[in-house]
mmCIF file of C-alpha atoms and ligand atoms in Angstrom:
data_model
loop_
_atom_site.group_PDB
_atom_site.id
_atom_site.type_symbol
_atom_site.label_atom_id
_atom_site.label_comp_id
_atom_site.label_asym_id
_atom_site.label_seq_id
_atom_site.Cartn_x
_atom_site.Cartn_y
_atom_site.Cartn_z
ATOM 1 C CA MET V 30 21.596 -8.407 32.026
ATOM 2 C CA ALA V 31 21.305 -7.798 28.267
ATOM 3 C CA ARG V 32 22.487 -4.433 27.120
ATOM 4 C CA VAL V 33 20.301 -1.636 25.710
ATOM 5 C CA GLU V 34 21.828 -0.586 22.363
ATOM 6 C CA ARG V 35 21.307 2.426 20.151
ATOM 7 C CA THR V 36 20.197 2.704 16.528
ATOM 8 C CA ARG V 37 19.318 5.424 14.021
ATOM 9 C CA ALA V 38 15.684 6.043 13.106
ATOM 10 C CA ILE V 39 13.262 8.666 11.835
ATOM 11 C CA VAL V 40 11.473 10.051 14.889
ATOM 12 C CA VAL V 41 8.319 12.171 14.720
ATOM 13 C CA GLU V 42 7.670 14.369 17.780
ATOM 14 C CA ARG V 43 4.346 15.873 16.630
ATOM 15 C CA ALA V 44 1.950 15.774 13.679
ATOM 16 C CA GLY V 45 2.920 17.958 10.746
ATOM 17 C CA GLY V 46 4.453 18.269 7.283
ATOM 18 C CA PRO V 47 7.434 16.282 5.976
ATOM 19 C CA GLU V 48 9.757 18.513 8.031
ATOM 20 C CA VAL V 49 8.719 16.662 11.238
ATOM 21 C CA LEU V 50 10.550 13.517 10.026
ATOM 22 C CA ALA V 51 13.805 13.848 11.986
ATOM 23 C CA TRP V 52 16.819 11.528 11.667
ATOM 24 C CA SER V 53 17.685 10.704 15.282
ATOM 25 C CA GLU V 54 19.296 8.185 17.594
ATOM 26 C CA VAL V 55 16.987 5.931 19.652
ATOM 27 C CA GLU V 56 17.405 3.211 22.255
ATOM 28 C CA LEU V 57 16.951 -0.412 21.294
ATOM 29 C CA ALA V 58 16.213 -2.889 24.069
ATOM 30 C CA PRO V 59 17.072 -6.590 23.668
ATOM 31 C CA PRO V 60 14.234 -8.492 21.914
ATOM 32 C CA ALA V 61 11.530 -9.493 24.411
ATOM 33 C CA ALA V 62 9.961 -12.961 24.536
ATOM 34 C CA GLY V 63 8.416 -13.760 21.170
ATOM 35 C CA GLU V 64 10.256 -10.925 19.396
ATOM 36 C CA LEU V 65 12.903 -10.720 16.671
ATOM 37 C CA ARG V 66 15.621 -8.088 16.457
ATOM 38 C CA ILE V 67 15.713 -7.176 12.734
ATOM 39 C CA ARG V 68 18.433 -5.254 10.900
ATOM 40 C CA HIS V 69 16.536 -3.570 8.069
ATOM 41 C CA THR V 70 18.012 -3.699 4.577
ATOM 42 C CA ALA V 71 15.079 -1.981 2.806
ATOM 43 C CA VAL V 72 12.074 -0.020 4.102
ATOM 44 C CA GLY V 73 8.789 0.422 2.194
ATOM 45 C CA LEU V 74 7.188 3.827 1.604
ATOM 46 C CA ASN V 75 3.377 3.862 1.764
ATOM 47 C CA PHE V 76 0.709 6.524 1.682
ATOM 48 C CA ILE V 77 -0.443 5.404 5.121
ATOM 49 C CA ASP V 78 2.890 6.790 6.428
ATOM 50 C CA VAL V 79 1.659 10.221 5.323
ATOM 51 C CA TYR V 80 -1.679 9.776 7.134
ATOM 52 C CA GLN V 81 0.195 8.887 10.323
ATOM 53 C CA ARG V 82 2.634 11.774 10.001
ATOM 54 C CA THR V 83 -0.147 14.322 9.543
ATOM 55 C CA GLY V 84 -2.130 12.868 12.451
ATOM 56 C CA PHE V 85 -5.030 11.791 10.192
ATOM 57 C CA TYR V 86 -4.400 8.251 11.518
ATOM 58 C CA PRO V 87 -2.877 9.248 14.872
ATOM 59 C CA PRO V 88 -0.172 6.885 16.130
ATOM 60 C CA PRO V 89 -0.750 5.387 19.607
ATOM 61 C CA ARG V 90 1.795 7.791 21.087
ATOM 62 C CA TRP V 91 4.126 10.668 20.229
ATOM 63 C CA PRO V 92 7.027 10.680 19.630
ATOM 64 C CA HIS V 93 6.944 7.695 17.342
ATOM 65 C CA VAL V 94 8.954 5.955 14.633
ATOM 66 C CA PRO V 95 6.808 5.697 11.460
ATOM 67 C CA GLY V 96 6.659 2.935 8.866
ATOM 68 C CA LEU V 97 4.757 -0.321 8.548
ATOM 69 C CA GLU V 98 6.782 -2.254 5.977
ATOM 70 C CA ALA V 99 10.387 -3.441 5.740
ATOM 71 C CA ALA V 100 12.662 -6.343 4.949
ATOM 72 C CA GLY V 101 15.871 -7.343 6.655
ATOM 73 C CA VAL V 102 17.930 -9.907 8.484
ATOM 74 C CA VAL V 103 17.229 -11.395 11.900
ATOM 75 C CA GLU V 104 20.016 -10.350 14.294
ATOM 76 C CA ALA V 105 18.720 -11.937 17.499
ATOM 77 C CA VAL V 106 15.637 -13.742 18.785
ATOM 78 C CA GLY V 107 13.800 -13.416 22.097
ATOM 79 C CA ALA V 108 12.795 -16.328 24.299
ATOM 80 C CA GLY V 109 10.264 -18.735 22.857
ATOM 81 C CA VAL V 110 10.746 -17.846 19.178
ATOM 82 C CA ALA V 111 10.599 -21.012 17.098
ATOM 83 C CA GLY V 112 11.328 -21.423 13.404
ATOM 84 C CA LEU V 113 13.385 -18.247 12.896
ATOM 85 C CA ALA V 114 17.036 -17.728 13.793
ATOM 86 C CA PRO V 115 19.779 -15.108 13.394
ATOM 87 C CA GLY V 116 20.741 -14.766 9.735
ATOM 88 C CA ASP V 117 17.243 -15.513 8.371
ATOM 89 C CA ARG V 118 15.729 -13.011 5.915
ATOM 90 C CA VAL V 119 12.287 -11.710 6.868
ATOM 91 C CA ALA V 120 9.789 -9.031 5.898
ATOM 92 C CA TYR V 121 6.618 -7.573 7.379
ATOM 93 C CA ALA V 122 3.688 -5.289 6.572
ATOM 94 C CA THR V 123 2.036 -4.559 9.873
ATOM 95 C CA SER V 124 1.325 -2.352 12.846
ATOM 96 C CA PRO V 125 2.841 -1.278 15.154
ATOM 97 C CA SER V 126 4.824 1.260 13.165
ATOM 98 C CA GLY V 127 8.593 1.463 13.577
ATOM 99 C CA ALA V 128 9.951 0.455 10.155
ATOM 100 C CA TYR V 129 11.758 3.798 9.547
ATOM 101 C CA ALA V 130 14.763 2.563 11.545
ATOM 102 C CA GLN V 131 18.051 0.821 10.910
ATOM 103 C CA ARG V 132 17.139 -1.856 13.448
ATOM 104 C CA ARG V 133 14.020 -2.688 15.492
ATOM 105 C CA ASN V 134 12.320 -5.398 17.554
ATOM 106 C CA LEU V 135 9.044 -6.897 16.332
ATOM 107 C CA THR V 136 6.814 -9.824 17.294
ATOM 108 C CA ALA V 137 8.024 -12.826 15.268
ATOM 109 C CA ALA V 138 4.466 -13.923 14.451
ATOM 110 C CA LEU V 139 3.959 -10.712 12.445
ATOM 111 C CA CYS V 140 6.916 -11.476 10.154
ATOM 112 C CA VAL V 141 7.206 -13.773 7.149
ATOM 113 C CA ARG V 142 10.323 -15.575 5.995
ATOM 114 C CA LEU V 143 11.540 -14.442 2.569
ATOM 115 C CA PRO V 144 11.956 -17.107 -0.097
ATOM 116 C CA SER V 145 15.223 -17.089 -2.081
ATOM 117 C CA GLY V 146 13.468 -15.794 -5.233
ATOM 118 C CA VAL V 147 12.322 -12.584 -3.520
ATOM 119 C CA PRO V 148 15.138 -10.085 -2.814
ATOM 120 C CA ASP V 149 14.851 -7.855 0.266
ATOM 121 C CA GLU V 150 14.258 -4.693 -1.776
ATOM 122 C CA LEU V 151 11.446 -6.292 -3.737
ATOM 123 C CA ALA V 152 9.800 -7.457 -0.505
ATOM 124 C CA ALA V 153 9.980 -3.937 0.946
ATOM 125 C CA ALA V 154 8.478 -2.548 -2.275
ATOM 126 C CA ALA V 155 5.761 -5.142 -2.679
ATOM 127 C CA LEU V 156 4.677 -6.835 0.547
ATOM 128 C CA LEU V 157 2.215 -4.269 1.941
ATOM 129 C CA LYS V 158 1.061 -3.132 -1.510
ATOM 130 C CA GLY V 159 0.894 -6.711 -2.832
ATOM 131 C CA LEU V 160 -1.017 -8.096 0.168
ATOM 132 C CA THR V 161 -3.416 -5.207 -0.408
ATOM 133 C CA ALA V 162 -3.818 -6.058 -4.100
ATOM 134 C CA HIS V 163 -4.297 -9.704 -3.085
ATOM 135 C CA TYR V 164 -7.136 -9.119 -0.659
ATOM 136 C CA LEU V 165 -8.777 -6.589 -3.020
ATOM 137 C CA VAL V 166 -8.940 -8.934 -6.040
ATOM 138 C CA ARG V 167 -9.261 -12.270 -4.251
ATOM 139 C CA ARG V 168 -11.234 -11.636 -1.086
ATOM 140 C CA VAL V 169 -13.092 -8.299 -1.037
ATOM 141 C CA PHE V 170 -14.306 -9.151 -4.549
ATOM 142 C CA ARG V 171 -13.357 -12.293 -6.452
ATOM 143 C CA VAL V 172 -12.198 -10.910 -9.788
ATOM 144 C CA GLU V 173 -12.812 -13.275 -12.707
ATOM 145 C CA ALA V 174 -12.583 -13.321 -16.493
ATOM 146 C CA GLY V 175 -15.386 -11.247 -17.932
ATOM 147 C CA HIS V 176 -15.381 -8.619 -15.165
ATOM 148 C CA THR V 177 -14.713 -4.979 -16.002
ATOM 149 C CA LEU V 178 -13.161 -2.949 -13.232
ATOM 150 C CA LEU V 179 -11.876 0.545 -12.547
ATOM 151 C CA VAL V 180 -8.619 1.155 -10.635
ATOM 152 C CA GLN V 181 -7.999 4.721 -9.434
ATOM 153 C CA ALA V 182 -4.314 5.815 -9.298
ATOM 154 C CA ALA V 183 -3.463 2.937 -11.647
ATOM 155 C CA SER V 184 0.258 3.754 -11.845
ATOM 156 C CA GLY V 185 0.734 4.136 -8.057
ATOM 157 C CA GLY V 186 2.352 1.661 -5.695
ATOM 158 C CA VAL V 187 -0.773 -0.427 -5.026
ATOM 159 C CA GLY V 188 -2.260 0.420 -8.440
ATOM 160 C CA THR V 189 0.667 -1.142 -10.327
ATOM 161 C CA LEU V 190 0.131 -4.508 -8.608
ATOM 162 C CA LEU V 191 -3.665 -4.292 -8.568
ATOM 163 C CA CYS V 192 -3.896 -3.762 -12.348
ATOM 164 C CA GLN V 193 -1.472 -6.622 -13.089
ATOM 165 C CA TRP V 194 -3.234 -9.005 -10.716
ATOM 166 C CA ALA V 195 -6.727 -8.217 -12.046
ATOM 167 C CA ALA V 196 -5.542 -8.509 -15.665
ATOM 168 C CA ARG V 197 -3.949 -11.854 -14.825
ATOM 169 C CA LEU V 198 -7.299 -13.077 -13.523
ATOM 170 C CA GLY V 199 -8.810 -12.226 -16.900
ATOM 171 C CA ALA V 200 -10.574 -8.945 -16.112
ATOM 172 C CA ARG V 201 -10.770 -5.898 -18.338
ATOM 173 C CA VAL V 202 -8.902 -3.197 -16.408
ATOM 174 C CA ILE V 203 -9.739 0.490 -16.807
ATOM 175 C CA GLY V 204 -7.575 2.858 -14.750
ATOM 176 C CA THR V 205 -7.132 6.522 -13.921
ATOM 177 C CA VAL V 206 -3.854 8.469 -13.937
ATOM 178 C CA SER V 207 -3.008 12.172 -14.017
ATOM 179 C CA THR V 208 -0.458 12.320 -16.861
ATOM 180 C CA GLU V 209 0.312 10.773 -20.237
ATOM 181 C CA ALA V 210 3.581 9.370 -18.862
ATOM 182 C CA LYS V 211 1.683 7.652 -16.044
ATOM 183 C CA ALA V 212 -0.805 6.306 -18.613
ATOM 184 C CA GLU V 213 2.045 4.717 -20.561
ATOM 185 C CA ARG V 214 3.383 3.133 -17.416
ATOM 186 C CA ALA V 215 -0.055 1.889 -16.314
ATOM 187 C CA ARG V 216 -0.489 0.250 -19.728
ATOM 188 C CA GLU V 217 2.842 -1.533 -19.281
ATOM 189 C CA PHE V 218 1.577 -2.968 -15.965
ATOM 190 C CA GLY V 219 -1.767 -4.485 -16.904
ATOM 191 C CA CYS V 220 -4.085 -1.498 -17.260
ATOM 192 C CA HIS V 221 -5.845 -2.001 -20.594
ATOM 193 C CA GLU V 222 -7.472 1.428 -20.773
ATOM 194 C CA PRO V 223 -5.819 4.216 -18.777
ATOM 195 C CA ILE V 224 -7.828 7.447 -18.556
ATOM 196 C CA VAL V 225 -5.867 10.678 -18.085
ATOM 197 C CA THR V 226 -8.002 12.560 -15.568
ATOM 198 C CA THR V 227 -6.471 15.956 -16.288
ATOM 199 C CA ARG V 228 -7.731 15.601 -19.845
ATOM 200 C CA GLU V 229 -11.106 13.917 -19.548
ATOM 201 C CA ASP V 230 -13.878 13.146 -17.090
ATOM 202 C CA PHE V 231 -13.248 9.581 -15.995
ATOM 203 C CA ALA V 232 -16.881 8.739 -15.195
ATOM 204 C CA ALA V 233 -18.048 9.813 -18.656
ATOM 205 C CA ARG V 234 -15.197 7.862 -20.257
ATOM 206 C CA VAL V 235 -15.996 4.717 -18.229
ATOM 207 C CA ARG V 236 -19.618 4.920 -19.396
ATOM 208 C CA GLU V 237 -18.397 5.248 -22.988
ATOM 209 C CA LEU V 238 -15.934 2.364 -22.693
ATOM 210 C CA THR V 239 -18.533 0.052 -21.144
ATOM 211 C CA GLY V 240 -21.410 0.922 -23.480
ATOM 212 C CA GLY V 241 -23.179 2.703 -20.608
ATOM 213 C CA ARG V 242 -23.130 -0.339 -18.336
ATOM 214 C CA GLY V 243 -20.362 0.543 -15.848
ATOM 215 C CA CYS V 244 -17.978 -1.639 -13.842
ATOM 216 C CA GLN V 245 -18.640 -4.623 -11.589
ATOM 217 C CA VAL V 246 -16.095 -3.232 -9.148
ATOM 218 C CA VAL V 247 -14.417 0.148 -8.637
ATOM 219 C CA TYR V 248 -11.253 0.344 -6.507
ATOM 220 C CA ASP V 249 -10.975 3.921 -5.217
ATOM 221 C CA SER V 250 -7.899 4.917 -3.191
ATOM 222 C CA ILE V 251 -8.154 8.654 -3.883
ATOM 223 C CA GLY V 252 -11.211 9.450 -1.749
ATOM 224 C CA LYS V 253 -12.564 13.001 -1.597
ATOM 225 C CA ASP V 254 -11.832 14.028 -5.204
ATOM 226 C CA THR V 255 -13.116 10.840 -6.869
ATOM 227 C CA PHE V 256 -15.698 9.170 -4.605
ATOM 228 C CA ASP V 257 -18.800 10.761 -6.163
ATOM 229 C CA ARG V 258 -17.826 9.989 -9.715
ATOM 230 C CA SER V 259 -16.576 6.517 -8.765
ATOM 231 C CA LEU V 260 -20.156 5.792 -7.682
ATOM 232 C CA GLU V 261 -21.333 6.813 -11.150
ATOM 233 C CA CYS V 262 -19.047 4.149 -12.647
ATOM 234 C CA LEU V 263 -20.822 1.216 -10.969
ATOM 235 C CA ALA V 264 -22.747 -1.337 -12.994
ATOM 236 C CA PRO V 265 -26.068 -2.514 -11.504
ATOM 237 C CA ARG V 266 -25.313 -4.282 -8.195
ATOM 238 C CA GLY V 267 -21.638 -3.261 -8.526
ATOM 239 C CA LEU V 268 -19.225 -2.836 -5.619
ATOM 240 C CA LEU V 269 -17.376 0.366 -4.733
ATOM 241 C CA VAL V 270 -14.263 -0.443 -2.718
ATOM 242 C CA SER V 271 -13.151 2.762 -1.021
ATOM 243 C CA TYR V 272 -9.787 1.723 0.359
ATOM 244 C CA GLY V 273 -7.883 5.005 0.695
ATOM 245 C CA GLN V 274 -8.038 8.804 0.654
ATOM 246 C CA SER V 275 -4.898 10.184 -0.991
ATOM 247 C CA SER V 276 -6.807 13.424 -1.804
ATOM 248 C CA GLY V 277 -8.588 13.656 1.569
ATOM 249 C CA PRO V 278 -11.359 11.847 3.448
ATOM 250 C CA VAL V 279 -14.666 10.986 1.800
ATOM 251 C CA PRO V 280 -17.372 13.312 3.183
ATOM 252 C CA PRO V 281 -20.537 11.908 4.825
ATOM 253 C CA PHE V 282 -22.567 9.964 2.337
ATOM 254 C CA ASP V 283 -26.329 9.645 1.678
ATOM 255 C CA LEU V 284 -27.084 5.904 1.606
ATOM 256 C CA LEU V 285 -30.036 6.481 -0.698
ATOM 257 C CA ARG V 286 -27.588 7.228 -3.502
ATOM 258 C CA LEU V 287 -26.848 3.503 -3.723
ATOM 259 C CA SER V 288 -30.445 2.821 -4.732
ATOM 260 C CA LYS V 289 -29.688 4.046 -8.270
ATOM 261 C CA THR V 290 -27.637 0.901 -8.988
ATOM 262 C CA SER V 291 -28.532 -1.282 -5.974
ATOM 263 C CA GLY V 292 -24.797 -0.957 -5.434
ATOM 264 C CA PHE V 293 -22.579 -1.979 -2.519
ATOM 265 C CA ILE V 294 -19.853 -0.091 -0.703
ATOM 266 C CA THR V 295 -17.063 -1.385 1.504
ATOM 267 C CA ARG V 296 -14.254 0.458 3.312
ATOM 268 C CA PRO V 297 -11.745 -2.339 3.988
ATOM 269 C CA THR V 298 -8.283 -2.313 5.581
ATOM 270 C CA LEU V 299 -5.429 -4.726 4.947
ATOM 271 C CA PHE V 300 -4.970 -5.410 8.636
ATOM 272 C CA ALA V 301 -8.508 -6.817 8.944
ATOM 273 C CA TYR V 302 -7.633 -9.258 6.140
ATOM 274 C CA THR V 303 -4.275 -10.376 7.617
ATOM 275 C CA SER V 304 -5.349 -10.632 11.230
ATOM 276 C CA THR V 305 -4.684 -14.370 11.535
ATOM 277 C CA ARG V 306 -1.383 -16.106 10.852
ATOM 278 C CA ALA V 307 -3.114 -18.355 8.267
ATOM 279 C CA GLU V 308 -4.432 -15.328 6.336
ATOM 280 C CA LEU V 309 -1.039 -13.614 6.398
ATOM 281 C CA GLU V 310 0.805 -16.739 5.265
ATOM 282 C CA SER V 311 -1.589 -17.650 2.469
ATOM 283 C CA GLY V 312 -1.605 -14.082 1.056
ATOM 284 C CA ALA V 313 2.178 -13.752 1.326
ATOM 285 C CA SER V 314 2.857 -17.135 -0.216
ATOM 286 C CA GLU V 315 0.589 -16.453 -3.219
ATOM 287 C CA LEU V 316 2.215 -13.024 -3.630
ATOM 288 C CA PHE V 317 5.800 -14.300 -3.296
ATOM 289 C CA ASP V 318 5.182 -17.063 -5.872
ATOM 290 C CA LEU V 319 3.921 -14.513 -8.401
ATOM 291 C CA LEU V 320 6.781 -12.082 -7.691
ATOM 292 C CA ALA V 321 9.457 -14.797 -7.813
ATOM 293 C CA SER V 322 8.180 -16.142 -11.141
ATOM 294 C CA GLY V 323 7.969 -12.631 -12.620
ATOM 295 C CA ALA V 324 4.194 -12.978 -13.165
ATOM 296 C CA LEU V 325 3.819 -9.840 -11.024
ATOM 297 C CA ARG V 326 6.381 -7.043 -11.307
ATOM 298 C CA GLN V 327 7.082 -4.198 -8.909
ATOM 299 C CA PRO V 328 10.225 -2.431 -10.105
ATOM 300 C CA ILE V 329 11.788 -0.041 -7.600
ATOM 301 C CA GLU V 330 11.277 3.318 -9.256
ATOM 302 C CA SER V 331 13.059 5.363 -6.625
ATOM 303 C CA ARG V 332 15.552 4.739 -3.813
ATOM 304 C CA VAL V 333 15.871 7.402 -1.126
ATOM 305 C CA PRO V 334 18.184 7.283 1.914
ATOM 306 C CA LEU V 335 16.033 6.661 5.006
ATOM 307 C CA ALA V 336 17.585 9.762 6.591
ATOM 308 C CA GLU V 337 15.950 11.767 3.756
ATOM 309 C CA ALA V 338 12.463 10.283 4.226
ATOM 310 C CA ALA V 339 11.021 13.826 4.156
ATOM 311 C CA ARG V 340 11.978 14.099 0.465
ATOM 312 C CA ALA V 341 10.251 10.789 -0.285
ATOM 313 C CA HIS V 342 7.079 11.978 1.509
ATOM 314 C CA ARG V 343 7.069 15.238 -0.482
ATOM 315 C CA ASP V 344 7.341 13.335 -3.766
ATOM 316 C CA LEU V 345 4.569 10.891 -2.829
ATOM 317 C CA GLU V 346 2.180 13.606 -1.657
ATOM 318 C CA SER V 347 2.740 15.802 -4.683
ATOM 319 C CA ARG V 348 1.953 12.951 -7.111
ATOM 320 C CA ARG V 349 5.488 12.880 -8.496
ATOM 321 C CA THR V 350 6.001 9.138 -7.921
ATOM 322 C CA VAL V 351 4.974 6.068 -9.876
ATOM 323 C CA GLY V 352 5.127 2.515 -8.546
ATOM 324 C CA ALA V 353 7.219 1.834 -5.455
ATOM 325 C CA THR V 354 9.815 3.868 -3.564
ATOM 326 C CA VAL V 355 12.223 2.121 -1.186
ATOM 327 C CA LEU V 356 13.918 3.895 1.723
ATOM 328 C CA VAL V 357 17.508 2.753 2.179
ATOM 329 C CA PRO V 358 18.474 2.486 5.876
HETATM 330 N N1 LIG T 415 -7.131 0.092 2.913
HETATM 331 C C1 LIG T 415 -6.012 -0.582 2.728
HETATM 332 O O1 LIG T 415 -5.911 -1.754 3.117
HETATM 333 C C2 LIG T 415 -4.854 0.059 2.050
HETATM 334 C C3 LIG T 415 -3.626 -0.595 1.976
HETATM 335 C C4 LIG T 415 -2.587 0.015 1.254
HETATM 336 C C5 LIG T 415 -2.799 1.251 0.658
HETATM 337 N N2 LIG T 415 -4.008 1.854 0.792
HETATM 338 C C6 LIG T 415 -4.283 3.142 0.142
HETATM 339 O O2 LIG T 415 -4.031 3.010 -1.242
HETATM 340 C C7 LIG T 415 -3.619 4.260 -1.762
HETATM 341 C C8 LIG T 415 -2.384 4.069 -2.571
HETATM 342 O O3 LIG T 415 -1.255 3.917 -1.717
HETATM 343 P P1 LIG T 415 0.212 3.942 -2.327
HETATM 344 O O4 LIG T 415 1.131 3.908 -1.174
HETATM 345 O O5 LIG T 415 0.292 2.914 -3.402
HETATM 346 O O6 LIG T 415 0.252 5.412 -2.983
HETATM 347 P P2 LIG T 415 0.239 5.808 -4.545
HETATM 348 O O7 LIG T 415 -1.015 5.295 -5.179
HETATM 349 O O8 LIG T 415 1.530 5.399 -5.148
HETATM 350 O O9 LIG T 415 0.239 7.395 -4.471
HETATM 351 C C9 LIG T 415 -0.902 8.141 -4.491
HETATM 352 C C10 LIG T 415 -1.398 8.433 -5.931
HETATM 353 O O10 LIG T 415 -2.748 8.863 -5.804
HETATM 354 C C11 LIG T 415 -3.038 9.758 -6.839
HETATM 355 N N3 LIG T 415 -3.660 10.981 -6.299
HETATM 356 C C12 LIG T 415 -4.794 11.524 -6.771
HETATM 357 N N4 LIG T 415 -5.081 12.635 -6.092
HETATM 358 C C13 LIG T 415 -4.113 12.836 -5.201
HETATM 359 C C14 LIG T 415 -3.852 13.845 -4.234
HETATM 360 N N5 LIG T 415 -4.687 14.905 -4.066
HETATM 361 N N6 LIG T 415 -2.726 13.747 -3.489
HETATM 362 C C15 LIG T 415 -1.898 12.723 -3.628
HETATM 363 N N7 LIG T 415 -2.097 11.707 -4.540
HETATM 364 C C16 LIG T 415 -3.204 11.779 -5.324
HETATM 365 C C17 LIG T 415 -1.720 10.103 -7.550
HETATM 366 O O11 LIG T 415 -1.723 9.411 -8.801
HETATM 367 P P3 LIG T 415 -2.172 10.246 -10.117
HETATM 368 O O12 LIG T 415 -1.248 11.445 -10.161
HETATM 369 O O13 LIG T 415 -1.967 9.312 -11.256
HETATM 370 O O14 LIG T 415 -3.618 10.619 -9.898
HETATM 371 C C18 LIG T 415 -0.660 9.560 -6.608
HETATM 372 O O15 LIG T 415 0.500 9.188 -7.309
HETATM 373 C C19 LIG T 415 -3.513 5.220 -0.570
HETATM 374 O O16 LIG T 415 -4.702 5.958 -0.478
HETATM 375 C C20 LIG T 415 -3.392 4.268 0.599
HETATM 376 O O17 LIG T 415 -3.818 4.813 1.784
HETATM 377 C C21 LIG T 415 -5.028 1.291 1.476
#
């Protein structure tokens, strides 16, 4: 009978602050049928990890190992796995969580093979955030030349890729950031007009920049603090994409408010846009081509040992990060 092994992982016993992220030893069963055993080389840090840790998005059970994104090397395959073998490089951006570990088992069909032009670290920094940018600019709304759009948190992990991708498609990209330094960085990554929100009201500035017309699409990942004024930034029949709540959940909303612009609202999730293998593969292959050619850039701005994930969470929550952080297992 195959042996149960042990590995190191961040284990969370109960919802709470960053201090609940404990570096522990856990059991690792042999990969079941259809599963891969992956040795992680780089783990992605995402704001959704914070929502899970605090219990805002409760995990299916406690204790649990957080993390939805990583890259690594296949160590072993379970029965019935075709097309992947030990030694292959793979990455994933998916539930169930469990990425904050040195090694784990995961259903092979949820993983994608990494092309030679995409290093493991880049995949861990860009797969979840890049698939998100992909479905936001290509599927939730088809961004085209001539569109004007607003990206909240333009220098964040998703924001960095979203601005570049939209600019590449020919759109005029307005973004929000909280500091001058973040504005500089946003400009470097495709945001044509960063607005520093600690200095000016972004809705008023968007009106000014668009001659009073507003934006065809607003991508809002901040939630509570920005939702109301994001609505004010919509052009007639514009779309508000509320895809996150870094500042807290959006309170209940009076539908009649949309009548002012005949606007639309959607609250999408990545996992609804990568629910079939074909969707996952087509998004990942478009993303990997752009990353490998350098057309999209996601530099790793910070590397933190996985054992110190609590520090990485504190930095992300207190708005000290830009771009992507990678946890090193
Ligand atoms: N629905 C989906 O499919 C999906 C998929 C991936 C990510 N997301 C969402 O997209 C957002 C971005 O994720 P990310 O991992 O790339 O994080 P991130 O944008 O790198 O980090 C959050 C940023 O939000 C801004 N922010 C404004 N108010 C904040 C507050 N009160 N607390 C914390 N941050 C605040 C900060 O930028 P400034 O200081 O410049 O304001 C901060 O740096 C998250 O809300 C996440 O849940 C959604």
